[in-house]
Amino acid sequence: MSEPIEERWYGWRPMTTDSKPIIGRSPAFDNVWIAAGTNMLGLSMAPATGKLIAELLNGRQPHVDPEP
């Protein structure tokens, strides 16, 4: 016998209209960086996105082209 469902969770996915993630410096604030909009691939893209943000923050050569 399975356990009863005590709580259901759901939420909006961070999707962009063109399916391209938003990765880079905020146009409004110099000290804010954005890494969002990976659609349904957030968990699988997290390591590469984190590495890319770290490279951009530290002025290193990105391992992938950060342009859309």
mmCIF file with all atom_site columns, N, CA and C in Angstrom:
data_model
loop_
_atom_site.group_PDB
_atom_site.id
_atom_site.type_symbol
_atom_site.label_atom_id
_atom_site.label_alt_id
_atom_site.label_comp_id
_atom_site.label_asym_id
_atom_site.label_entity_id
_atom_site.label_seq_id
_atom_site.pdbx_PDB_ins_code
_atom_site.Cartn_x
_atom_site.Cartn_y
_atom_site.Cartn_z
_atom_site.occupancy
_atom_site.B_iso_or_equiv
_atom_site.pdbx_formal_charge
_atom_site.auth_seq_id
_atom_site.auth_comp_id
_atom_site.auth_asym_id
_atom_site.auth_atom_id
_atom_site.pdbx_PDB_model_num
ATOM 1   N N  . MET A 1 1  ? 0.845  -1.175 0.000   1.00 0.00 ? 1  MET A N  1
ATOM 2   C CA . MET A 1 1  ? 0.000  0.000  0.000   1.00 0.00 ? 1  MET A CA 1
ATOM 3   C C  . MET A 1 1  ? 0.893  1.241  0.000   1.00 0.00 ? 1  MET A C  1
ATOM 4   N N  . SER A 1 2  ? 0.582  2.211  -0.857  1.00 0.00 ? 2  SER A N  1
ATOM 5   C CA . SER A 1 2  ? 1.403  3.422  -0.931  1.00 0.00 ? 2  SER A CA 1
ATOM 6   C C  . SER A 1 2  ? 0.954  4.444  0.114   1.00 0.00 ? 2  SER A C  1
ATOM 7   N N  . GLU A 1 3  ? 1.880  5.326  0.428   1.00 0.00 ? 3  GLU A N  1
ATOM 8   C CA . GLU A 1 3  ? 1.597  6.385  1.406   1.00 0.00 ? 3  GLU A CA 1
ATOM 9   C C  . GLU A 1 3  ? 0.666  7.423  0.771   1.00 0.00 ? 3  GLU A C  1
ATOM 10  N N  . PRO A 1 4  ? -0.190 8.046  1.551   1.00 0.00 ? 4  PRO A N  1
ATOM 11  C CA . PRO A 1 4  ? -1.052 9.089  0.994   1.00 0.00 ? 4  PRO A CA 1
ATOM 12  C C  . PRO A 1 4  ? -0.233 10.342 0.641   1.00 0.00 ? 4  PRO A C  1
ATOM 13  N N  . ILE A 1 5  ? -0.670 11.037 -0.356  1.00 0.00 ? 5  ILE A N  1
ATOM 14  C CA . ILE A 1 5  ? -0.007 12.270 -0.750  1.00 0.00 ? 5  ILE A CA 1
ATOM 15  C C  . ILE A 1 5  ? -0.380 13.355 0.251   1.00 0.00 ? 5  ILE A C  1
ATOM 16  N N  . GLU A 1 6  ? 0.638  13.899 0.918   1.00 0.00 ? 6  GLU A N  1
ATOM 17  C CA . GLU A 1 6  ? 0.402  14.928 1.923   1.00 0.00 ? 6  GLU A CA 1
ATOM 18  C C  . GLU A 1 6  ? 0.505  16.335 1.354   1.00 0.00 ? 6  GLU A C  1
ATOM 19  N N  . GLU A 1 7  ? 1.317  16.481 0.312   1.00 0.00 ? 7  GLU A N  1
ATOM 20  C CA . GLU A 1 7  ? 1.534  17.816 -0.244  1.00 0.00 ? 7  GLU A CA 1
ATOM 21  C C  . GLU A 1 7  ? 1.886  17.676 -1.719  1.00 0.00 ? 7  GLU A C  1
ATOM 22  N N  . ARG A 1 8  ? 1.341  18.550 -2.536  1.00 0.00 ? 8  ARG A N  1
ATOM 23  C CA . ARG A 1 8  ? 1.702  18.606 -3.946  1.00 0.00 ? 8  ARG A CA 1
ATOM 24  C C  . ARG A 1 8  ? 2.468  19.909 -4.161  1.00 0.00 ? 8  ARG A C  1
ATOM 25  N N  . TRP A 1 9  ? 3.526  19.815 -4.968  1.00 0.00 ? 9  TRP A N  1
ATOM 26  C CA . TRP A 1 9  ? 4.316  21.006 -5.244  1.00 0.00 ? 9  TRP A CA 1
ATOM 27  C C  . TRP A 1 9  ? 4.409  21.181 -6.747  1.00 0.00 ? 9  TRP A C  1
ATOM 28  N N  . TYR A 1 10 ? 4.309  22.400 -7.170  1.00 0.00 ? 10 TYR A N  1
ATOM 29  C CA . TYR A 1 10 ? 4.521  22.728 -8.576  1.00 0.00 ? 10 TYR A CA 1
ATOM 30  C C  . TYR A 1 10 ? 4.924  24.190 -8.646  1.00 0.00 ? 10 TYR A C  1
ATOM 31  N N  . GLY A 1 11 ? 5.496  24.559 -9.756  1.00 0.00 ? 11 GLY A N  1
ATOM 32  C CA . GLY A 1 11 ? 5.891  25.948 -9.926  1.00 0.00 ? 11 GLY A CA 1
ATOM 33  C C  . GLY A 1 11 ? 6.168  26.244 -11.383 1.00 0.00 ? 11 GLY A C  1
ATOM 34  N N  . TRP A 1 12 ? 6.291  27.500 -11.691 1.00 0.00 ? 12 TRP A N  1
ATOM 35  C CA . TRP A 1 12 ? 6.597  27.917 -13.044 1.00 0.00 ? 12 TRP A CA 1
ATOM 36  C C  . TRP A 1 12 ? 8.032  27.544 -13.387 1.00 0.00 ? 12 TRP A C  1
ATOM 37  N N  . ARG A 1 13 ? 8.264  27.157 -14.598 1.00 0.00 ? 13 ARG A N  1
ATOM 38  C CA . ARG A 1 13 ? 9.607  26.845 -15.079 1.00 0.00 ? 13 ARG A CA 1
ATOM 39  C C  . ARG A 1 13 ? 10.249 28.131 -15.609 1.00 0.00 ? 13 ARG A C  1
ATOM 40  N N  . PRO A 1 14 ? 11.563 28.294 -15.405 1.00 0.00 ? 14 PRO A N  1
ATOM 41  C CA . PRO A 1 14 ? 12.255 29.502 -15.879 1.00 0.00 ? 14 PRO A CA 1
ATOM 42  C C  . PRO A 1 14 ? 12.496 29.439 -17.383 1.00 0.00 ? 14 PRO A C  1
ATOM 43  N N  . MET A 1 15 ? 11.469 29.686 -18.170 1.00 0.00 ? 15 MET A N  1
ATOM 44  C CA . MET A 1 15 ? 11.552 29.560 -19.615 1.00 0.00 ? 15 MET A CA 1
ATOM 45  C C  . MET A 1 15 ? 11.666 30.937 -20.261 1.00 0.00 ? 15 MET A C  1
ATOM 46  N N  . THR A 1 16 ? 12.363 30.989 -21.376 1.00 0.00 ? 16 THR A N  1
ATOM 47  C CA . THR A 1 16 ? 12.441 32.209 -22.165 1.00 0.00 ? 16 THR A CA 1
ATOM 48  C C  . THR A 1 16 ? 11.592 32.014 -23.422 1.00 0.00 ? 16 THR A C  1
ATOM 49  N N  . THR A 1 17 ? 11.201 33.091 -24.036 1.00 0.00 ? 17 THR A N  1
ATOM 50  C CA . THR A 1 17 ? 10.322 32.994 -25.199 1.00 0.00 ? 17 THR A CA 1
ATOM 51  C C  . THR A 1 17 ? 11.004 32.348 -26.404 1.00 0.00 ? 17 THR A C  1
ATOM 52  N N  . ASP A 1 18 ? 12.335 32.488 -26.503 1.00 0.00 ? 18 ASP A N  1
ATOM 53  C CA . ASP A 1 18 ? 13.060 31.908 -27.642 1.00 0.00 ? 18 ASP A CA 1
ATOM 54  C C  . ASP A 1 18 ? 13.841 30.641 -27.271 1.00 0.00 ? 18 ASP A C  1
ATOM 55  N N  . SER A 1 19 ? 13.663 30.150 -26.056 1.00 0.00 ? 19 SER A N  1
ATOM 56  C CA . SER A 1 19 ? 14.331 28.941 -25.546 1.00 0.00 ? 19 SER A CA 1
ATOM 57  C C  . SER A 1 19 ? 15.839 29.097 -25.370 1.00 0.00 ? 19 SER A C  1
ATOM 58  N N  . LYS A 1 20 ? 16.342 30.318 -25.427 1.00 0.00 ? 20 LYS A N  1
ATOM 59  C CA . LYS A 1 20 ? 17.770 30.556 -25.193 1.00 0.00 ? 20 LYS A CA 1
ATOM 60  C C  . LYS A 1 20 ? 17.939 31.046 -23.755 1.00 0.00 ? 20 LYS A C  1
ATOM 61  N N  . PRO A 1 21 ? 18.879 30.460 -23.004 1.00 0.00 ? 21 PRO A N  1
ATOM 62  C CA . PRO A 1 21 ? 19.081 30.924 -21.626 1.00 0.00 ? 21 PRO A CA 1
ATOM 63  C C  . PRO A 1 21 ? 19.644 32.339 -21.581 1.00 0.00 ? 21 PRO A C  1
ATOM 64  N N  . ILE A 1 22 ? 19.436 32.977 -20.472 1.00 0.00 ? 22 ILE A N  1
ATOM 65  C CA . ILE A 1 22 ? 19.982 34.321 -20.230 1.00 0.00 ? 22 ILE A CA 1
ATOM 66  C C  . ILE A 1 22 ? 21.151 34.151 -19.277 1.00 0.00 ? 22 ILE A C  1
ATOM 67  N N  . ILE A 1 23 ? 22.344 34.375 -19.783 1.00 0.00 ? 23 ILE A N  1
ATOM 68  C CA . ILE A 1 23 ? 23.560 34.199 -18.983 1.00 0.00 ? 23 ILE A CA 1
ATOM 69  C C  . ILE A 1 23 ? 24.455 35.407 -19.236 1.00 0.00 ? 23 ILE A C  1
ATOM 70  N N  . GLY A 1 24 ? 24.761 36.143 -18.174 1.00 0.00 ? 24 GLY A N  1
ATOM 71  C CA . GLY A 1 24 ? 25.647 37.292 -18.313 1.00 0.00 ? 24 GLY A CA 1
ATOM 72  C C  . GLY A 1 24 ? 25.340 38.363 -17.288 1.00 0.00 ? 24 GLY A C  1
ATOM 73  N N  . ARG A 1 25 ? 26.000 39.484 -17.462 1.00 0.00 ? 25 ARG A N  1
ATOM 74  C CA . ARG A 1 25 ? 25.851 40.613 -16.534 1.00 0.00 ? 25 ARG A CA 1
ATOM 75  C C  . ARG A 1 25 ? 24.499 41.286 -16.740 1.00 0.00 ? 25 ARG A C  1
ATOM 76  N N  . SER A 1 26 ? 23.912 41.726 -15.663 1.00 0.00 ? 26 SER A N  1
ATOM 77  C CA . SER A 1 26 ? 22.647 42.454 -15.722 1.00 0.00 ? 26 SER A CA 1
ATOM 78  C C  . SER A 1 26 ? 22.863 43.785 -16.439 1.00 0.00 ? 26 SER A C  1
ATOM 79  N N  . PRO A 1 27 ? 21.958 44.157 -17.332 1.00 0.00 ? 27 PRO A N  1
ATOM 80  C CA . PRO A 1 27 ? 22.106 45.461 -17.979 1.00 0.00 ? 27 PRO A CA 1
ATOM 81  C C  . PRO A 1 27 ? 21.821 46.625 -17.022 1.00 0.00 ? 27 PRO A C  1
ATOM 82  N N  . ALA A 1 28 ? 21.169 46.353 -15.909 1.00 0.00 ? 28 ALA A N  1
ATOM 83  C CA . ALA A 1 28 ? 20.793 47.418 -14.980 1.00 0.00 ? 28 ALA A CA 1
ATOM 84  C C  . ALA A 1 28 ? 21.781 47.617 -13.835 1.00 0.00 ? 28 ALA A C  1
ATOM 85  N N  . PHE A 1 29 ? 22.493 46.545 -13.426 1.00 0.00 ? 29 PHE A N  1
ATOM 86  C CA . PHE A 1 29 ? 23.377 46.622 -12.260 1.00 0.00 ? 29 PHE A CA 1
ATOM 87  C C  . PHE A 1 29 ? 24.708 45.939 -12.565 1.00 0.00 ? 29 PHE A C  1
ATOM 88  N N  . ASP A 1 30 ? 25.812 46.632 -12.309 1.00 0.00 ? 30 ASP A N  1
ATOM 89  C CA . ASP A 1 30 ? 27.144 46.072 -12.583 1.00 0.00 ? 30 ASP A CA 1
ATOM 90  C C  . ASP A 1 30 ? 27.488 44.891 -11.691 1.00 0.00 ? 30 ASP A C  1
ATOM 91  N N  . ASN A 1 31 ? 26.900 44.817 -10.507 1.00 0.00 ? 31 ASN A N  1
ATOM 92  C CA . ASN A 1 31 ? 27.262 43.758 -9.565  1.00 0.00 ? 31 ASN A CA 1
ATOM 93  C C  . ASN A 1 31 ? 26.259 42.605 -9.552  1.00 0.00 ? 31 ASN A C  1
ATOM 94  N N  . VAL A 1 32 ? 25.440 42.485 -10.599 1.00 0.00 ? 32 VAL A N  1
ATOM 95  C CA . VAL A 1 32 ? 24.464 41.399 -10.693 1.00 0.00 ? 32 VAL A CA 1
ATOM 96  C C  . VAL A 1 32 ? 24.711 40.605 -11.966 1.00 0.00 ? 32 VAL A C  1
ATOM 97  N N  . TRP A 1 33 ? 24.798 39.304 -11.811 1.00 0.00 ? 33 TRP A N  1
ATOM 98  C CA . TRP A 1 33 ? 24.932 38.399 -12.956 1.00 0.00 ? 33 TRP A CA 1
ATOM 99  C C  . TRP A 1 33 ? 23.701 37.509 -13.006 1.00 0.00 ? 33 TRP A C  1
ATOM 100 N N  . ILE A 1 34 ? 23.279 37.167 -14.225 1.00 0.00 ? 34 ILE A N  1
ATOM 101 C CA . ILE A 1 34 ? 22.073 36.375 -14.422 1.00 0.00 ? 34 ILE A CA 1
ATOM 102 C C  . ILE A 1 34 ? 22.434 35.036 -15.052 1.00 0.00 ? 34 ILE A C  1
ATOM 103 N N  . ALA A 1 35 ? 21.873 33.976 -14.517 1.00 0.00 ? 35 ALA A N  1
ATOM 104 C CA . ALA A 1 35 ? 22.003 32.631 -15.088 1.00 0.00 ? 35 ALA A CA 1
ATOM 105 C C  . ALA A 1 35 ? 20.627 31.984 -14.952 1.00 0.00 ? 35 ALA A C  1
ATOM 106 N N  . ALA A 1 36 ? 19.785 32.191 -15.944 1.00 0.00 ? 36 ALA A N  1
ATOM 107 C CA . ALA A 1 36 ? 18.401 31.731 -15.861 1.00 0.00 ? 36 ALA A CA 1
ATOM 108 C C  . ALA A 1 36 ? 17.899 31.332 -17.244 1.00 0.00 ? 36 ALA A C  1
ATOM 109 N N  . GLY A 1 37 ? 16.722 30.724 -17.250 1.00 0.00 ? 37 GLY A N  1
ATOM 110 C CA . GLY A 1 37 ? 16.060 30.414 -18.502 1.00 0.00 ? 37 GLY A CA 1
ATOM 111 C C  . GLY A 1 37 ? 16.567 29.174 -19.200 1.00 0.00 ? 37 GLY A C  1
ATOM 112 N N  . THR A 1 38 ? 17.023 28.196 -18.438 1.00 0.00 ? 38 THR A N  1
ATOM 113 C CA . THR A 1 38 ? 17.494 26.951 -19.059 1.00 0.00 ? 38 THR A CA 1
ATOM 114 C C  . THR A 1 38 ? 16.342 25.990 -19.332 1.00 0.00 ? 38 THR A C  1
ATOM 115 N N  . ASN A 1 39 ? 15.135 26.538 -19.290 1.00 0.00 ? 39 ASN A N  1
ATOM 116 C CA . ASN A 1 39 ? 13.925 25.775 -19.585 1.00 0.00 ? 39 ASN A CA 1
ATOM 117 C C  . ASN A 1 39 ? 13.833 24.546 -18.701 1.00 0.00 ? 39 ASN A C  1
ATOM 118 N N  . MET A 1 40 ? 13.643 23.392 -19.239 1.00 0.00 ? 40 MET A N  1
ATOM 119 C CA . MET A 1 40 ? 13.468 22.178 -18.435 1.00 0.00 ? 40 MET A CA 1
ATOM 120 C C  . MET A 1 40 ? 14.793 21.460 -18.160 1.00 0.00 ? 40 MET A C  1
ATOM 121 N N  . LEU A 1 41 ? 15.916 22.122 -18.455 1.00 0.00 ? 41 LEU A N  1
ATOM 122 C CA . LEU A 1 41 ? 17.230 21.486 -18.329 1.00 0.00 ? 41 LEU A CA 1
ATOM 123 C C  . LEU A 1 41 ? 18.058 22.056 -17.178 1.00 0.00 ? 41 LEU A C  1
ATOM 124 N N  . GLY A 1 42 ? 17.410 22.712 -16.235 1.00 0.00 ? 42 GLY A N  1
ATOM 125 C CA . GLY A 1 42 ? 18.130 23.390 -15.162 1.00 0.00 ? 42 GLY A CA 1
ATOM 126 C C  . GLY A 1 42 ? 19.109 22.517 -14.403 1.00 0.00 ? 42 GLY A C  1
ATOM 127 N N  . LEU A 1 43 ? 18.686 21.346 -13.973 1.00 0.00 ? 43 LEU A N  1
ATOM 128 C CA . LEU A 1 43 ? 19.591 20.484 -13.202 1.00 0.00 ? 43 LEU A CA 1
ATOM 129 C C  . LEU A 1 43 ? 20.727 19.940 -14.053 1.00 0.00 ? 43 LEU A C  1
ATOM 130 N N  . SER A 1 44 ? 20.444 19.563 -15.272 1.00 0.00 ? 44 SER A N  1
ATOM 131 C CA . SER A 1 44 ? 21.504 18.997 -16.113 1.00 0.00 ? 44 SER A CA 1
ATOM 132 C C  . SER A 1 44 ? 22.446 20.085 -16.640 1.00 0.00 ? 44 SER A C  1
ATOM 133 N N  . MET A 1 45 ? 21.977 21.307 -16.765 1.00 0.00 ? 45 MET A N  1
ATOM 134 C CA . MET A 1 45 ? 22.818 22.404 -17.262 1.00 0.00 ? 45 MET A CA 1
ATOM 135 C C  . MET A 1 45 ? 23.547 23.147 -16.153 1.00 0.00 ? 45 MET A C  1
ATOM 136 N N  . ALA A 1 46 ? 23.180 22.903 -14.900 1.00 0.00 ? 46 ALA A N  1
ATOM 137 C CA . ALA A 1 46 ? 23.742 23.657 -13.778 1.00 0.00 ? 46 ALA A CA 1
ATOM 138 C C  . ALA A 1 46 ? 25.269 23.611 -13.694 1.00 0.00 ? 46 ALA A C  1
ATOM 139 N N  . PRO A 1 47 ? 25.922 22.450 -13.834 1.00 0.00 ? 47 PRO A N  1
ATOM 140 C CA . PRO A 1 47 ? 27.384 22.444 -13.734 1.00 0.00 ? 47 PRO A CA 1
ATOM 141 C C  . PRO A 1 47 ? 28.062 23.310 -14.801 1.00 0.00 ? 47 PRO A C  1
ATOM 142 N N  . ALA A 1 48 ? 27.626 23.198 -16.047 1.00 0.00 ? 48 ALA A N  1
ATOM 143 C CA . ALA A 1 48 ? 28.231 23.987 -17.121 1.00 0.00 ? 48 ALA A CA 1
ATOM 144 C C  . ALA A 1 48 ? 27.908 25.470 -16.972 1.00 0.00 ? 48 ALA A C  1
ATOM 145 N N  . THR A 1 49 ? 26.682 25.771 -16.548 1.00 0.00 ? 49 THR A N  1
ATOM 146 C CA . THR A 1 49 ? 26.295 27.169 -16.345 1.00 0.00 ? 49 THR A CA 1
ATOM 147 C C  . THR A 1 49 ? 27.095 27.784 -15.201 1.00 0.00 ? 49 THR A C  1
ATOM 148 N N  . GLY A 1 50 ? 27.254 27.050 -14.120 1.00 0.00 ? 50 GLY A N  1
ATOM 149 C CA . GLY A 1 50 ? 28.061 27.543 -13.003 1.00 0.00 ? 50 GLY A CA 1
ATOM 150 C C  . GLY A 1 50 ? 29.503 27.773 -13.395 1.00 0.00 ? 50 GLY A C  1
ATOM 151 N N  . LYS A 1 51 ? 30.055 26.855 -14.175 1.00 0.00 ? 51 LYS A N  1
ATOM 152 C CA . LYS A 1 51 ? 31.438 27.012 -14.645 1.00 0.00 ? 51 LYS A CA 1
ATOM 153 C C  . LYS A 1 51 ? 31.552 28.240 -15.548 1.00 0.00 ? 51 LYS A C  1
ATOM 154 N N  . LEU A 1 52 ? 30.585 28.425 -16.437 1.00 0.00 ? 52 LEU A N  1
ATOM 155 C CA . LEU A 1 52 ? 30.603 29.579 -17.343 1.00 0.00 ? 52 LEU A CA 1
ATOM 156 C C  . LEU A 1 52 ? 30.514 30.886 -16.569 1.00 0.00 ? 52 LEU A C  1
ATOM 157 N N  . ILE A 1 53 ? 29.610 30.976 -15.607 1.00 0.00 ? 53 ILE A N  1
ATOM 158 C CA . ILE A 1 53 ? 29.489 32.198 -14.795 1.00 0.00 ? 53 ILE A CA 1
ATOM 159 C C  . ILE A 1 53 ? 30.788 32.467 -14.045 1.00 0.00 ? 53 ILE A C  1
ATOM 160 N N  . ALA A 1 54 ? 31.399 31.432 -13.473 1.00 0.00 ? 54 ALA A N  1
ATOM 161 C CA . ALA A 1 54 ? 32.668 31.609 -12.753 1.00 0.00 ? 54 ALA A CA 1
ATOM 162 C C  . ALA A 1 54 ? 33.753 32.128 -13.697 1.00 0.00 ? 54 ALA A C  1
ATOM 163 N N  . GLU A 1 55 ? 33.795 31.591 -14.904 1.00 0.00 ? 55 GLU A N  1
ATOM 164 C CA . GLU A 1 55 ? 34.787 32.057 -15.881 1.00 0.00 ? 55 GLU A CA 1
ATOM 165 C C  . GLU A 1 55 ? 34.552 33.520 -16.245 1.00 0.00 ? 55 GLU A C  1
ATOM 166 N N  . LEU A 1 56 ? 33.301 33.882 -16.495 1.00 0.00 ? 56 LEU A N  1
ATOM 167 C CA . LEU A 1 56 ? 32.984 35.268 -16.849 1.00 0.00 ? 56 LEU A CA 1
ATOM 168 C C  . LEU A 1 56 ? 33.292 36.224 -15.696 1.00 0.00 ? 56 LEU A C  1
ATOM 169 N N  . LEU A 1 57 ? 32.941 35.820 -14.469 1.00 0.00 ? 57 LEU A N  1
ATOM 170 C CA . LEU A 1 57 ? 33.209 36.662 -13.299 1.00 0.00 ? 57 LEU A CA 1
ATOM 171 C C  . LEU A 1 57 ? 34.695 36.903 -13.084 1.00 0.00 ? 57 LEU A C  1
ATOM 172 N N  . ASN A 1 58 ? 35.499 35.888 -13.380 1.00 0.00 ? 58 ASN A N  1
ATOM 173 C CA . ASN A 1 58 ? 36.940 35.978 -13.133 1.00 0.00 ? 58 ASN A CA 1
ATOM 174 C C  . ASN A 1 58 ? 37.738 36.435 -14.341 1.00 0.00 ? 58 ASN A C  1
ATOM 175 N N  . GLY A 1 59 ? 37.052 36.791 -15.438 1.00 0.00 ? 59 GLY A N  1
ATOM 176 C CA . GLY A 1 59 ? 37.744 37.280 -16.624 1.00 0.00 ? 59 GLY A CA 1
ATOM 177 C C  . GLY A 1 59 ? 38.524 36.219 -17.377 1.00 0.00 ? 59 GLY A C  1
ATOM 178 N N  . ARG A 1 60 ? 38.181 34.952 -17.164 1.00 0.00 ? 60 ARG A N  1
ATOM 179 C CA . ARG A 1 60 ? 38.872 33.863 -17.878 1.00 0.00 ? 60 ARG A CA 1
ATOM 180 C C  . ARG A 1 60 ? 38.165 33.575 -19.201 1.00 0.00 ? 60 ARG A C  1
ATOM 181 N N  . GLN A 1 61 ? 38.872 32.871 -20.075 1.00 0.00 ? 61 GLN A N  1
ATOM 182 C CA . GLN A 1 61 ? 38.302 32.468 -21.354 1.00 0.00 ? 61 GLN A CA 1
ATOM 183 C C  . GLN A 1 61 ? 37.183 31.459 -21.112 1.00 0.00 ? 61 GLN A C  1
ATOM 184 N N  . PRO A 1 62 ? 35.959 31.733 -21.569 1.00 0.00 ? 62 PRO A N  1
ATOM 185 C CA . PRO A 1 62 ? 34.851 30.791 -21.348 1.00 0.00 ? 62 PRO A CA 1
ATOM 186 C C  . PRO A 1 62 ? 35.065 29.482 -22.097 1.00 0.00 ? 62 PRO A C  1
ATOM 187 N N  . HIS A 1 63 ? 34.643 28.384 -21.500 1.00 0.00 ? 63 HIS A N  1
ATOM 188 C CA . HIS A 1 63 ? 34.786 27.077 -22.137 1.00 0.00 ? 63 HIS A CA 1
ATOM 189 C C  . HIS A 1 63 ? 33.783 26.874 -23.273 1.00 0.00 ? 63 HIS A C  1
ATOM 190 N N  . VAL A 1 64 ? 32.738 27.706 -23.322 1.00 0.00 ? 64 VAL A N  1
ATOM 191 C CA . VAL A 1 64 ? 31.774 27.736 -24.421 1.00 0.00 ? 64 VAL A CA 1
ATOM 192 C C  . VAL A 1 64 ? 31.478 29.198 -24.746 1.00 0.00 ? 64 VAL A C  1
ATOM 193 N N  . ASP A 1 65 ? 30.993 29.441 -25.933 1.00 0.00 ? 65 ASP A N  1
ATOM 194 C CA . ASP A 1 65 ? 30.638 30.803 -26.335 1.00 0.00 ? 65 ASP A CA 1
ATOM 195 C C  . ASP A 1 65 ? 29.395 31.237 -25.558 1.00 0.00 ? 65 ASP A C  1
ATOM 196 N N  . PRO A 1 66 ? 29.478 32.294 -24.782 1.00 0.00 ? 66 PRO A N  1
ATOM 197 C CA . PRO A 1 66 ? 28.329 32.714 -23.967 1.00 0.00 ? 66 PRO A CA 1
ATOM 198 C C  . PRO A 1 66 ? 27.270 33.490 -24.750 1.00 0.00 ? 66 PRO A C  1
ATOM 199 N N  . GLU A 1 67 ? 27.526 33.832 -25.989 1.00 0.00 ? 67 GLU A N  1
ATOM 200 C CA . GLU A 1 67 ? 26.547 34.564 -26.788 1.00 0.00 ? 67 GLU A CA 1
ATOM 201 C C  . GLU A 1 67 ? 25.421 33.648 -27.229 1.00 0.00 ? 67 GLU A C  1
ATOM 202 N N  . PRO A 1 68 ? 24.205 34.169 -27.355 1.00 0.00 ? 68 PRO A N  1
ATOM 203 C CA . PRO A 1 68 ? 23.059 33.330 -27.769 1.00 0.00 ? 68 PRO A CA 1
ATOM 204 C C  . PRO A 1 68 ? 23.276 32.673 -29.131 1.00 0.00 ? 68 PRO A C  1
#
